[in-house]
Short mmCIF file of C-alpha atoms and ligand atoms in Angstrom, two decimals:
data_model
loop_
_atom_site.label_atom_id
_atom_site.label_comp_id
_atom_site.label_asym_id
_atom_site.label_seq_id
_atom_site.Cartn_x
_atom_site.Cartn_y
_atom_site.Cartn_z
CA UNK Y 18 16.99 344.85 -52.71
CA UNK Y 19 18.25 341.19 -52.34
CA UNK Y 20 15.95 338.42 -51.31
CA UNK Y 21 16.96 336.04 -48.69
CA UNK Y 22 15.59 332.51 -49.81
CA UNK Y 23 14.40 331.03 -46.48
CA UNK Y 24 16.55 328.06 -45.02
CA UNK Y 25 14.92 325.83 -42.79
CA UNK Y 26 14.93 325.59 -39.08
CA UNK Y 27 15.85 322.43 -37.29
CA UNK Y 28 14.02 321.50 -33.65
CA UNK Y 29 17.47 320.77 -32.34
CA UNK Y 30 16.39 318.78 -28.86
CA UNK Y 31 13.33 316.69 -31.14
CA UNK Y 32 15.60 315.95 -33.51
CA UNK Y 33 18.78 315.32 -30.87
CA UNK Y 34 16.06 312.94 -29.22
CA UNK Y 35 14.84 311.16 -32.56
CA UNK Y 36 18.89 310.44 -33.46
CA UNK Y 37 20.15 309.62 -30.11
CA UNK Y 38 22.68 312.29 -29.74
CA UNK Y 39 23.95 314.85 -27.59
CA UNK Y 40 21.92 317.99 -28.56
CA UNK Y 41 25.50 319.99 -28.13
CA UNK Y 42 26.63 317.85 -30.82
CA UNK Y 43 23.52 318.48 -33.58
CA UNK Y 44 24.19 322.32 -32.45
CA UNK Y 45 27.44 322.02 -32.94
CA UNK Y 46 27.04 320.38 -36.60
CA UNK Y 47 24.30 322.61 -37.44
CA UNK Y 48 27.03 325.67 -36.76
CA UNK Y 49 29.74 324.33 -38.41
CA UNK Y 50 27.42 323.45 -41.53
CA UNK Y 51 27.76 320.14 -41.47
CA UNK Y 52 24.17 319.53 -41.05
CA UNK Y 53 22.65 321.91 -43.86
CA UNK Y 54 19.19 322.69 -44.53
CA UNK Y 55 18.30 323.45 -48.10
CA UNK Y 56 16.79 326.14 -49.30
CA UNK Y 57 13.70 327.37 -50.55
CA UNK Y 58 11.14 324.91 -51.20
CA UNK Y 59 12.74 322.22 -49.74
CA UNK Y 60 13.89 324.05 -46.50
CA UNK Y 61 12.76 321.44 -44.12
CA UNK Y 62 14.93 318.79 -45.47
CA UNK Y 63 18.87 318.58 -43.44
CA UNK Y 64 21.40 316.69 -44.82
CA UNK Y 65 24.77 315.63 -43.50
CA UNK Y 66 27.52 316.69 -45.14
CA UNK Y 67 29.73 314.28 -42.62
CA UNK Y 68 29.16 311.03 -41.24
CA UNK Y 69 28.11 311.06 -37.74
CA UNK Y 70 28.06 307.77 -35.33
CA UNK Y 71 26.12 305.49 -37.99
CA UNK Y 72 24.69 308.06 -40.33
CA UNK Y 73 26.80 308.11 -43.56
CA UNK Y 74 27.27 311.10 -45.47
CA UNK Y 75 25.04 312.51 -47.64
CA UNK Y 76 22.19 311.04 -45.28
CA UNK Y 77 18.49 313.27 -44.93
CA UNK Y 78 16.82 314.23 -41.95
CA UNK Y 79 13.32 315.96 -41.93
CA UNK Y 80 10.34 315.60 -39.18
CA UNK Y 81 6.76 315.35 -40.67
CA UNK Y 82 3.47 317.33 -40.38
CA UNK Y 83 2.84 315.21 -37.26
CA UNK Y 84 5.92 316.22 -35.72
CA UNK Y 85 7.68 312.84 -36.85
CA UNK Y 86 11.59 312.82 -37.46
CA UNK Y 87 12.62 310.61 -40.53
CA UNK Y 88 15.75 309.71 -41.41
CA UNK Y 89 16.70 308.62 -44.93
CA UNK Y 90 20.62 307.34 -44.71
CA UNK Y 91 22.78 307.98 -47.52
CA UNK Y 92 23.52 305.23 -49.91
CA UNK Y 93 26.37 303.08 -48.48
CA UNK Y 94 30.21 302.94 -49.91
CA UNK Y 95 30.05 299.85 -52.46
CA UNK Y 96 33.63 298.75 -51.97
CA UNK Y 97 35.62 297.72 -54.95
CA UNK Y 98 37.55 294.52 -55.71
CA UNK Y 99 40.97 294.73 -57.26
CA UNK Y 100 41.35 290.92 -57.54
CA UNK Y 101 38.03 289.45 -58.28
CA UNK Y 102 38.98 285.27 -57.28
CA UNK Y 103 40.19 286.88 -53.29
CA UNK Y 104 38.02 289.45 -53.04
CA UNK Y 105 34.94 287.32 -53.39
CA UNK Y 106 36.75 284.53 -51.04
CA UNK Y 107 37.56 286.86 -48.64
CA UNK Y 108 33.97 289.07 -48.73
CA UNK Y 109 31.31 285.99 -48.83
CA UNK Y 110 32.96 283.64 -46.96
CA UNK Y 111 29.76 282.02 -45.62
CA UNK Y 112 27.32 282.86 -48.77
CA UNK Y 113 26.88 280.35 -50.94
CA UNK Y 114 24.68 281.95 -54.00
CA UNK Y 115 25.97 285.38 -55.24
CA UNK Y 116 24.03 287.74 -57.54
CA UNK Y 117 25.77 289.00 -60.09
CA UNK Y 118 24.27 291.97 -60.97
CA UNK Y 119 24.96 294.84 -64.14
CA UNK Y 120 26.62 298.16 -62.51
CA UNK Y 121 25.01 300.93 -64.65
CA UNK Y 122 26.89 303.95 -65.27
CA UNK Y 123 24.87 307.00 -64.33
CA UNK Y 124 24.31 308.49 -60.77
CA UNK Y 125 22.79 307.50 -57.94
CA UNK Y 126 19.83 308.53 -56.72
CA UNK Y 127 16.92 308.01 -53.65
CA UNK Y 128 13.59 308.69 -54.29
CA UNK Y 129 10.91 308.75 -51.43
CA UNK Y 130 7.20 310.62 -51.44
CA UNK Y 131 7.58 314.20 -49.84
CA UNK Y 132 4.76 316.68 -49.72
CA UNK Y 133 3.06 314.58 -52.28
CA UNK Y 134 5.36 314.66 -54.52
CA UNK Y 135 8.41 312.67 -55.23
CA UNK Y 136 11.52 313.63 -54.72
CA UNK Y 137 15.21 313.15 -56.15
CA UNK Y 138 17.91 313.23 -53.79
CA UNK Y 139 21.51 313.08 -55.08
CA UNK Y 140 24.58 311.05 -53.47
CA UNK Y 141 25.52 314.11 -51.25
CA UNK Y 142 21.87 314.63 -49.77
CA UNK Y 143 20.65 317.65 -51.93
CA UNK Y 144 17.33 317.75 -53.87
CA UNK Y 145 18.22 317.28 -57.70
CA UNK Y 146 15.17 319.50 -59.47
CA UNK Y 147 16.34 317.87 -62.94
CA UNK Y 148 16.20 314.47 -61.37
CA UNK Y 149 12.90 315.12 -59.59
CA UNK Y 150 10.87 316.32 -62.44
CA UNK Y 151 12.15 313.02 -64.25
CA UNK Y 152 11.40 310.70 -61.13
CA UNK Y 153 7.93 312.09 -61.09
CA UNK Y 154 7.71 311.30 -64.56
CA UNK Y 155 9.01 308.41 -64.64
CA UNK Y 156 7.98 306.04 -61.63
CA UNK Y 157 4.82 304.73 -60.37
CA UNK Y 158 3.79 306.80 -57.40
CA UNK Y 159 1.89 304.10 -56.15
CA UNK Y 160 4.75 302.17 -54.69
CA UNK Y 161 5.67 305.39 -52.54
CA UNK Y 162 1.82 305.51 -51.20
CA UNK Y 163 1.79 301.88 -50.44
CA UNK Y 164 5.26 301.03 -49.14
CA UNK Y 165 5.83 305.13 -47.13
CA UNK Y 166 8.46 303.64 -45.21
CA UNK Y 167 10.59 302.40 -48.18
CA UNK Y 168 13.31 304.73 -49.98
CA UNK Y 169 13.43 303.89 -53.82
CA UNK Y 170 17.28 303.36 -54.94
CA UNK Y 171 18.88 303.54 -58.48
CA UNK Y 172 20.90 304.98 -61.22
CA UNK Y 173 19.65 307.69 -63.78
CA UNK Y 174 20.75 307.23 -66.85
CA UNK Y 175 21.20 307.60 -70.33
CA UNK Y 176 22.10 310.57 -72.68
CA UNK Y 177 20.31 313.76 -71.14
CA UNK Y 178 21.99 313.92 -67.66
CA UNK Y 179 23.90 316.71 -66.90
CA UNK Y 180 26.52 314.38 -64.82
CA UNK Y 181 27.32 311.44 -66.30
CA UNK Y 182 25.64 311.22 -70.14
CA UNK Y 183 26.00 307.58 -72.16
CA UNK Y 184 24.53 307.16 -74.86
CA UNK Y 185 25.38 303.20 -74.59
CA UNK Y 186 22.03 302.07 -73.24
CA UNK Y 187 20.33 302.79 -76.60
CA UNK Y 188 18.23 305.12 -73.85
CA UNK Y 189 16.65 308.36 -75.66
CA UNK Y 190 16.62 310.82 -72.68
CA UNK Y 191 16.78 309.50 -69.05
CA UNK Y 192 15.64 306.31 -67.51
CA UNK Y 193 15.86 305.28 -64.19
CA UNK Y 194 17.10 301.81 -62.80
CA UNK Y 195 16.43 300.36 -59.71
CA UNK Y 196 19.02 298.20 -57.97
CA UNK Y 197 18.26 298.67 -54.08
CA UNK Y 198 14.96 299.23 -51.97
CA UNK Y 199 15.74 300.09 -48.41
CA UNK Y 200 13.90 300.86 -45.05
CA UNK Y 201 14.02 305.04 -44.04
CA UNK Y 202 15.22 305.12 -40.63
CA UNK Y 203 17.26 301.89 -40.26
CA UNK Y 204 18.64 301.25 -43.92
CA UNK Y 205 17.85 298.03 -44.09
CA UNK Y 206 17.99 297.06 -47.68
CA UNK Y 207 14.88 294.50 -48.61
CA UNK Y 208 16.68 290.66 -50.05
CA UNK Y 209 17.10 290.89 -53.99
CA UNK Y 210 14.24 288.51 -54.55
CA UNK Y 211 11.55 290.74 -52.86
CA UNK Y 212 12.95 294.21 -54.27
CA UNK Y 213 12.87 292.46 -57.79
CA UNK Y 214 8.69 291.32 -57.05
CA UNK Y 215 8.12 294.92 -56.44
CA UNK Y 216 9.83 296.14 -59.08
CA UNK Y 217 8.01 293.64 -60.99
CA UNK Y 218 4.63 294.76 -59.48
CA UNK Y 219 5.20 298.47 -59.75
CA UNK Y 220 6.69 298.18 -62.81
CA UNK Y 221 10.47 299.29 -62.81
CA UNK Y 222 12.86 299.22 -64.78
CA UNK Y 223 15.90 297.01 -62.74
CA UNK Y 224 19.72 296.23 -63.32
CA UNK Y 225 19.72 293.73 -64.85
CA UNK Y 226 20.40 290.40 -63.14
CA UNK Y 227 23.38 288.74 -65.08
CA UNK Y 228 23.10 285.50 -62.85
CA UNK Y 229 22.94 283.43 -59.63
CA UNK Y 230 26.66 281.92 -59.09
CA UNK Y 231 27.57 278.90 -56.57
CA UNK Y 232 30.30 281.02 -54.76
CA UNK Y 233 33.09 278.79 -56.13
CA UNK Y 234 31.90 279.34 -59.68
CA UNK Y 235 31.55 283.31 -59.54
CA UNK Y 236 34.82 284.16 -60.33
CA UNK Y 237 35.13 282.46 -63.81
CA UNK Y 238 31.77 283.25 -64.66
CA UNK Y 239 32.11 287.28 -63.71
CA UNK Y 240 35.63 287.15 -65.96
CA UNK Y 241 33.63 286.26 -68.95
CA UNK Y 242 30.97 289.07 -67.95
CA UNK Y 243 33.61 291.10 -67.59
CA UNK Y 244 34.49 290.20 -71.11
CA UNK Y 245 31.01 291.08 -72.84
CA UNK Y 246 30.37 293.90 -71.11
CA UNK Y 247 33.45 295.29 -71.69
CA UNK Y 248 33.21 295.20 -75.61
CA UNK Y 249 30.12 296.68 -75.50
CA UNK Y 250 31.37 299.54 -73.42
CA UNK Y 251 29.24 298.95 -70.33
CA UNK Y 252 31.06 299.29 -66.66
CA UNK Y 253 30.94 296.42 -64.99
CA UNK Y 254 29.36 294.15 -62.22
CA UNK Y 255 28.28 294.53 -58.57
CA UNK Y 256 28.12 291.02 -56.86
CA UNK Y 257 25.59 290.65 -53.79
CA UNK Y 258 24.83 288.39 -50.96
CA UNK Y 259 20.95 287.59 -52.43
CA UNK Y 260 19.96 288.30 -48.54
CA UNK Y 261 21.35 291.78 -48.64
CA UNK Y 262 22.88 290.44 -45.54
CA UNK Y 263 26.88 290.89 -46.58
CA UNK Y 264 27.59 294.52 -48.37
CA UNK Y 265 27.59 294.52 -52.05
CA UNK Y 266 31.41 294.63 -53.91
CA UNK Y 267 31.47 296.00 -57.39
CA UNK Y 268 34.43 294.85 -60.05
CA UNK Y 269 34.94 297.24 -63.16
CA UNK Y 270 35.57 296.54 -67.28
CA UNK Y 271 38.85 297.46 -68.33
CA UNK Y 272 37.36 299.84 -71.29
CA UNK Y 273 34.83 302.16 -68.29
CA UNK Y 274 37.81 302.64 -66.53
CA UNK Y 275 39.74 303.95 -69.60
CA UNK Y 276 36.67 305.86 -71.03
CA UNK Y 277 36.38 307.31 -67.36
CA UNK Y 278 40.12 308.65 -68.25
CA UNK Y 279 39.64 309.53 -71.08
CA UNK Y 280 36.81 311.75 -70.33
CA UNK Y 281 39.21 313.16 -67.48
CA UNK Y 282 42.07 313.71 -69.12
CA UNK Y 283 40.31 316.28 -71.03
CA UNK Y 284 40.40 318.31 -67.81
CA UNK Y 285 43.60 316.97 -66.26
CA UNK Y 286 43.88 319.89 -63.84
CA UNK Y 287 40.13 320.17 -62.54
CA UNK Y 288 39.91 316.53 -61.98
CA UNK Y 289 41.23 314.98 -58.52
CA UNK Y 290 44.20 312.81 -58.81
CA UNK Y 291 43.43 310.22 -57.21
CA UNK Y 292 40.30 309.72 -59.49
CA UNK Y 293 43.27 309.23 -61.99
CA UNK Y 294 45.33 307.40 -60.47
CA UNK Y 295 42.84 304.98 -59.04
CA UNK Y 296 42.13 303.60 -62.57
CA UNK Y 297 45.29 303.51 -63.64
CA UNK Y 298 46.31 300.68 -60.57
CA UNK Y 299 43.08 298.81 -61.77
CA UNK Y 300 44.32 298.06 -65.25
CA UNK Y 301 47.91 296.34 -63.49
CA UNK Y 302 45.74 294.36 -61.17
CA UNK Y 303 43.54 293.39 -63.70
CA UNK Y 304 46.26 292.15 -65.82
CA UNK Y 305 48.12 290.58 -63.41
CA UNK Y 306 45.15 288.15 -62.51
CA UNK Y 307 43.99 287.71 -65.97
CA UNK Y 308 47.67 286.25 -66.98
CA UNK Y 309 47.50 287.69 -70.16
CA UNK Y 310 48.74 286.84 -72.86
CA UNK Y 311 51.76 289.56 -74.40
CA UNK Y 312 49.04 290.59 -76.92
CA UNK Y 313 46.60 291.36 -74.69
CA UNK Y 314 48.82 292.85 -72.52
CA UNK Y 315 49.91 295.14 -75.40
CA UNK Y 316 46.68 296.06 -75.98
CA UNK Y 317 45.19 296.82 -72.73
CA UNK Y 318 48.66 299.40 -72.61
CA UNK Y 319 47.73 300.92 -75.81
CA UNK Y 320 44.26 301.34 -74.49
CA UNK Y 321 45.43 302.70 -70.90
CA UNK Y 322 48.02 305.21 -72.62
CA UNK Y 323 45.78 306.13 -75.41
CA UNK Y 324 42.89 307.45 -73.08
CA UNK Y 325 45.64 309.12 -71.06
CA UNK Y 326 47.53 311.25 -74.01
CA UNK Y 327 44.77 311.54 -76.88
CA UNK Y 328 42.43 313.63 -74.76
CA UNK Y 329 45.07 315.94 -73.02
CA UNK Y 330 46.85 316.35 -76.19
CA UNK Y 331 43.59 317.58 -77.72
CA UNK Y 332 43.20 320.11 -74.81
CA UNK Y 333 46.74 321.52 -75.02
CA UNK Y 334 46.15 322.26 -78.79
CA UNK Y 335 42.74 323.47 -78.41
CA UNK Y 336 43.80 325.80 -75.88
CA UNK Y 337 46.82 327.39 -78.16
CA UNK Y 338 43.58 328.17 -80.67
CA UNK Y 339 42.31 329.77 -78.13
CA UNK Y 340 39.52 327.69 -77.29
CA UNK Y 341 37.72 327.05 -73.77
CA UNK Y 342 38.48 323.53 -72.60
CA UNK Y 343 34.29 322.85 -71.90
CA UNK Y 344 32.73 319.87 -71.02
CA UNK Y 345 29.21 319.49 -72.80
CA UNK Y 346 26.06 317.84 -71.70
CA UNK Y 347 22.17 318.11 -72.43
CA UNK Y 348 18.78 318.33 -70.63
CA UNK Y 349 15.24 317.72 -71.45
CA UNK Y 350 12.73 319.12 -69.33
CA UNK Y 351 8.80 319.71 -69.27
CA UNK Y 352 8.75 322.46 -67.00
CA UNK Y 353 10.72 325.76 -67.44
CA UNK Y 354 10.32 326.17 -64.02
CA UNK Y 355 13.09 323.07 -63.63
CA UNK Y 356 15.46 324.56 -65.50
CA UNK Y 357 15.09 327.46 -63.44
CA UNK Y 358 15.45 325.41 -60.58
CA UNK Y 359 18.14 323.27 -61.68
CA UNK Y 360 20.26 326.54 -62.92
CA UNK Y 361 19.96 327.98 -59.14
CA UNK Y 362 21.06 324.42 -57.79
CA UNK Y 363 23.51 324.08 -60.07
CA UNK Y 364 24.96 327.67 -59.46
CA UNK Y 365 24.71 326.67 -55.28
CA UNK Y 366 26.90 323.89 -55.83
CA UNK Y 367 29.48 326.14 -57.68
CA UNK Y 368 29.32 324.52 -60.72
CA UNK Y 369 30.29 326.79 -63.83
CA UNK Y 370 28.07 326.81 -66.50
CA UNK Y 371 27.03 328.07 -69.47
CA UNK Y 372 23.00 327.41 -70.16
CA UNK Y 373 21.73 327.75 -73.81
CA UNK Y 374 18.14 329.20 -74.41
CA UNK Y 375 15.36 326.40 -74.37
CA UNK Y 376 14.85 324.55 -77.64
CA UNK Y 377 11.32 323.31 -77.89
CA UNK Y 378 10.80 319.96 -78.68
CA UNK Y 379 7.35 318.28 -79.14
CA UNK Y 380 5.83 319.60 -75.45
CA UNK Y 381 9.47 319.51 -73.68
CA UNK Y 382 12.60 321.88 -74.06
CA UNK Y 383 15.90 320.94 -74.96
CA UNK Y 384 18.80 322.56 -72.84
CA UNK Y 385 22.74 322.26 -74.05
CA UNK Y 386 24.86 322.97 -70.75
CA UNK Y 387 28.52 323.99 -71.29
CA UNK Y 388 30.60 323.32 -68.21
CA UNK Y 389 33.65 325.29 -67.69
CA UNK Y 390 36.63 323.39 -66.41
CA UNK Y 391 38.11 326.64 -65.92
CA UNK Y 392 41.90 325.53 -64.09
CA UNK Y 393 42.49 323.54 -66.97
CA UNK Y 394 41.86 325.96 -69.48
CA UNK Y 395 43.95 328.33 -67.59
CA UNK Y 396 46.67 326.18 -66.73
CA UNK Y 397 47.60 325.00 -70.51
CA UNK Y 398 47.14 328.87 -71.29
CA UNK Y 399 49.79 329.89 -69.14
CA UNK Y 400 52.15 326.84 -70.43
CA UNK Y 401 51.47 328.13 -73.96
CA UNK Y 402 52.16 332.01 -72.52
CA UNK Y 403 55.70 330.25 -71.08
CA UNK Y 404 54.59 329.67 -67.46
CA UNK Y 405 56.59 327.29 -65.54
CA UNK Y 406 54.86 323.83 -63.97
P1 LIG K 7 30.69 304.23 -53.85
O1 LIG K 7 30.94 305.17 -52.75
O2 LIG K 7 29.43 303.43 -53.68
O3 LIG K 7 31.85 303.35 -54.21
P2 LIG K 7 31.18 305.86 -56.21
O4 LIG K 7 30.64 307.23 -56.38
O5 LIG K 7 32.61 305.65 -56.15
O6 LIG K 7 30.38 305.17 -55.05
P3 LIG K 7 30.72 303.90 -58.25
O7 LIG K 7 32.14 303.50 -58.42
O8 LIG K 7 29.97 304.29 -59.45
O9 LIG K 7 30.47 305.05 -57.27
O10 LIG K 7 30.00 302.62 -57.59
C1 LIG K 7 28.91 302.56 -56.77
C2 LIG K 7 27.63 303.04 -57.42
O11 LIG K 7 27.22 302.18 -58.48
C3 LIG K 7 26.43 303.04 -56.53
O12 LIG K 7 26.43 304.15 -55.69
C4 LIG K 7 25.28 303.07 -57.54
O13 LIG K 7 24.95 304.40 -57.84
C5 LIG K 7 25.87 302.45 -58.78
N1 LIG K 7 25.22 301.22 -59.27
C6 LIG K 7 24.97 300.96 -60.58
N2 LIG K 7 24.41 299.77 -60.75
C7 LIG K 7 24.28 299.22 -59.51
C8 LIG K 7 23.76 297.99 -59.04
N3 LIG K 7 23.28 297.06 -59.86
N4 LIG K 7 23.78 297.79 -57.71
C9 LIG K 7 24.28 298.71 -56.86
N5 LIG K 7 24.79 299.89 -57.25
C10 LIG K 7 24.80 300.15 -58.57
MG1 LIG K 8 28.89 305.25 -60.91
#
């Protein structure tokens, strides 16, 4: 016999009423599944899977015990500078402080106090059980109880993260770093100086803050950033109006965007092409404002073609020895019951995956996760069997 897990139920006029829109329109979302209920445990939590008149993607709708509609938007589009001295001209034309702030490499999530518990919720809107069982472990529930109408934001990471692991943070399993606290139901992100107090009060760990520029001066002083950060393999910088007034821009290192290819390359036929390609027009615009020198120039080539070849010349000979092309990662949790969870989630989403049994360590259990990047495997087999491109 198969069991249906339950899927919630939306109140289609409330919730039309609570949005402001035409209730054909939430019907017609809700049918075309662009306005998804999750499953299970969860099941009275919607998220869009579209953006709809002001409500980005990836946004999360869900009405209370009291019959109360919240809304908690998805995390807005940080847009991206290709030439750092006009793109901050052009962006904060009437700010005249910017934050320059550290862009940690992990993913993005939103935390917020549901059912008395917290609760992860990825970039797309879904309930991460592997990144819930390490917010509740790893932030002050207090701030959620005293400040209900605030959604926590930040990156997870470190080297136990099943979507993007670095072990460059010196960070032994997962942390989790604040960089935005926003209102539910508008979006309204809080000025820098106030998130960083609560932070500071509830004890968070934060981006770190890499300095307060005179708008004229921010250019120079995010090239030598740039620089450092680069060479120690960190990605880069997001620069903000201190208000929160003007949207965010974020500016890249030279080496994340070739370790992000690198990493890619592996699976050159699973991953999108314009991920690829999107990094590869970085590196010219970055060189072409830089005015490098030949050297330089030379080198950032070497570095660019390197992550390119090295990685897909690994996977074409690793396939001919008959090898899976995998990509590996690792999880740490307290509760078997998460793994469970995070096996069924991961399985919803269609990711392909191979999870090893438990490995207990001190009172938590160690997880290896082999993902299969299965049309690049088969692709390079069917070269090596004398396919044709
Ligand atoms: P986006 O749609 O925002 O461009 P993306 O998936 O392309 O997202 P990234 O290129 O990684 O993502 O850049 C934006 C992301 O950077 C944010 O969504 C956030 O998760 C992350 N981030 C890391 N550090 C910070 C920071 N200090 N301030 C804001 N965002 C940060
Ligand atoms: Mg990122």
């Amino acid at each position: 016999m198969s069991m249906k897990i339950a899927e919630g139920k939306l109140d289609i006029p409330a919730a039309a009423g609570y949005l402001k829109l035409p209730e054909e329109r939430l019907e017609n979302l809700t049918q075309r599944r662009l306005l998804v209920p999750n499953k299970g445990r969860y099941q009275q939590l919607f998220h869009f899977e579209t953006s709809v008149s002001g409500i980005e993607r990836g946004s999360v709708l869900y009405q209370k015990e009291n019959g109360e509609f919240e809304l908690i938007h998805g995390f807005p589009k940080i847009r991206r500078a290709m030439l750092l001295e006009p793109a901050i001209r052009k962006q904060f034309i009437n700010t005249k402080t910017l934050c320059v702030e550290e862009k940690m490499n992990g993913y993005n999530v939103r935390v917020i106090l549901f059912q008395e518990r917290l609760i992860a919720l990825t970039r797309g809107g879904n309930v991460c059980p592997y990144s819930t069982e390490k917010a509740n472990l790893l932030l002050n529930i207090d701030f959620f109880r005293d400040n209900p109408d605030y959604v926590l934001h930040g990156e997870m990471i470190g080297p136990e993260n099943p979507y993007v692991p670095k072990e460059i943070y010196g960070i032994e399993s997962l942390a989790f770093f604040v960089f935005d606290i926003r209102e539910k139901n508008t979006g309204e992100p809080v000025s820098i100086s106030r998130r960083r107090q609560l932070a500071e009060e509830y004890g968070f760990l934060e981006a770190p803050l890499l300095g307060n520029y005179k708008l004229e001066e921010s250019a120079e002083a995010i090239f030598k950033h740039i620089q450092e950060l680069g060479k120690i393999g960190h990605e880069g910088v997001v620069i903000k109006d201190p208000e929160m007034i003007v949207s965010p821009i974020k500016y890249t290192c030279s080496q994340s965007n070739c370790s992000d290819l690198l990493h890619a390359f592996k699976f050159y036929n699973d991953v999108g092409r314009d991920y690829l390609f999107s990094r590869v027009v970085r590196e010219g615009f970055q060189s072409a404002e830089w005015s490098e020198s030949e050297n330089e120039r030379s080198e950032r080539c070497l570095r660019l073609g390197e992550s390119i070849l090295v990685p897909m010349i690994e996977t074409v000979k690793k396939v001919r020895k008959n090898e899976r092309v995998i990509d590996e990662v690792r999880i740490r949790v307290q509760d078997l019951e998460t793994l469970k969870e995070f096996e069924d989630y991961s399985r919803l989403l269609g990711l392909e995956a191979i999870f090893s049994e438990p490995e207990k360590v001190g009172d938590e259990y160690l997880i290896h996760i082999h993902k299969i990047n299965r049309s690049t495997s088969d692709k390079t087999e069917a070269m090596w069997n004398g396919d044709l491109w």
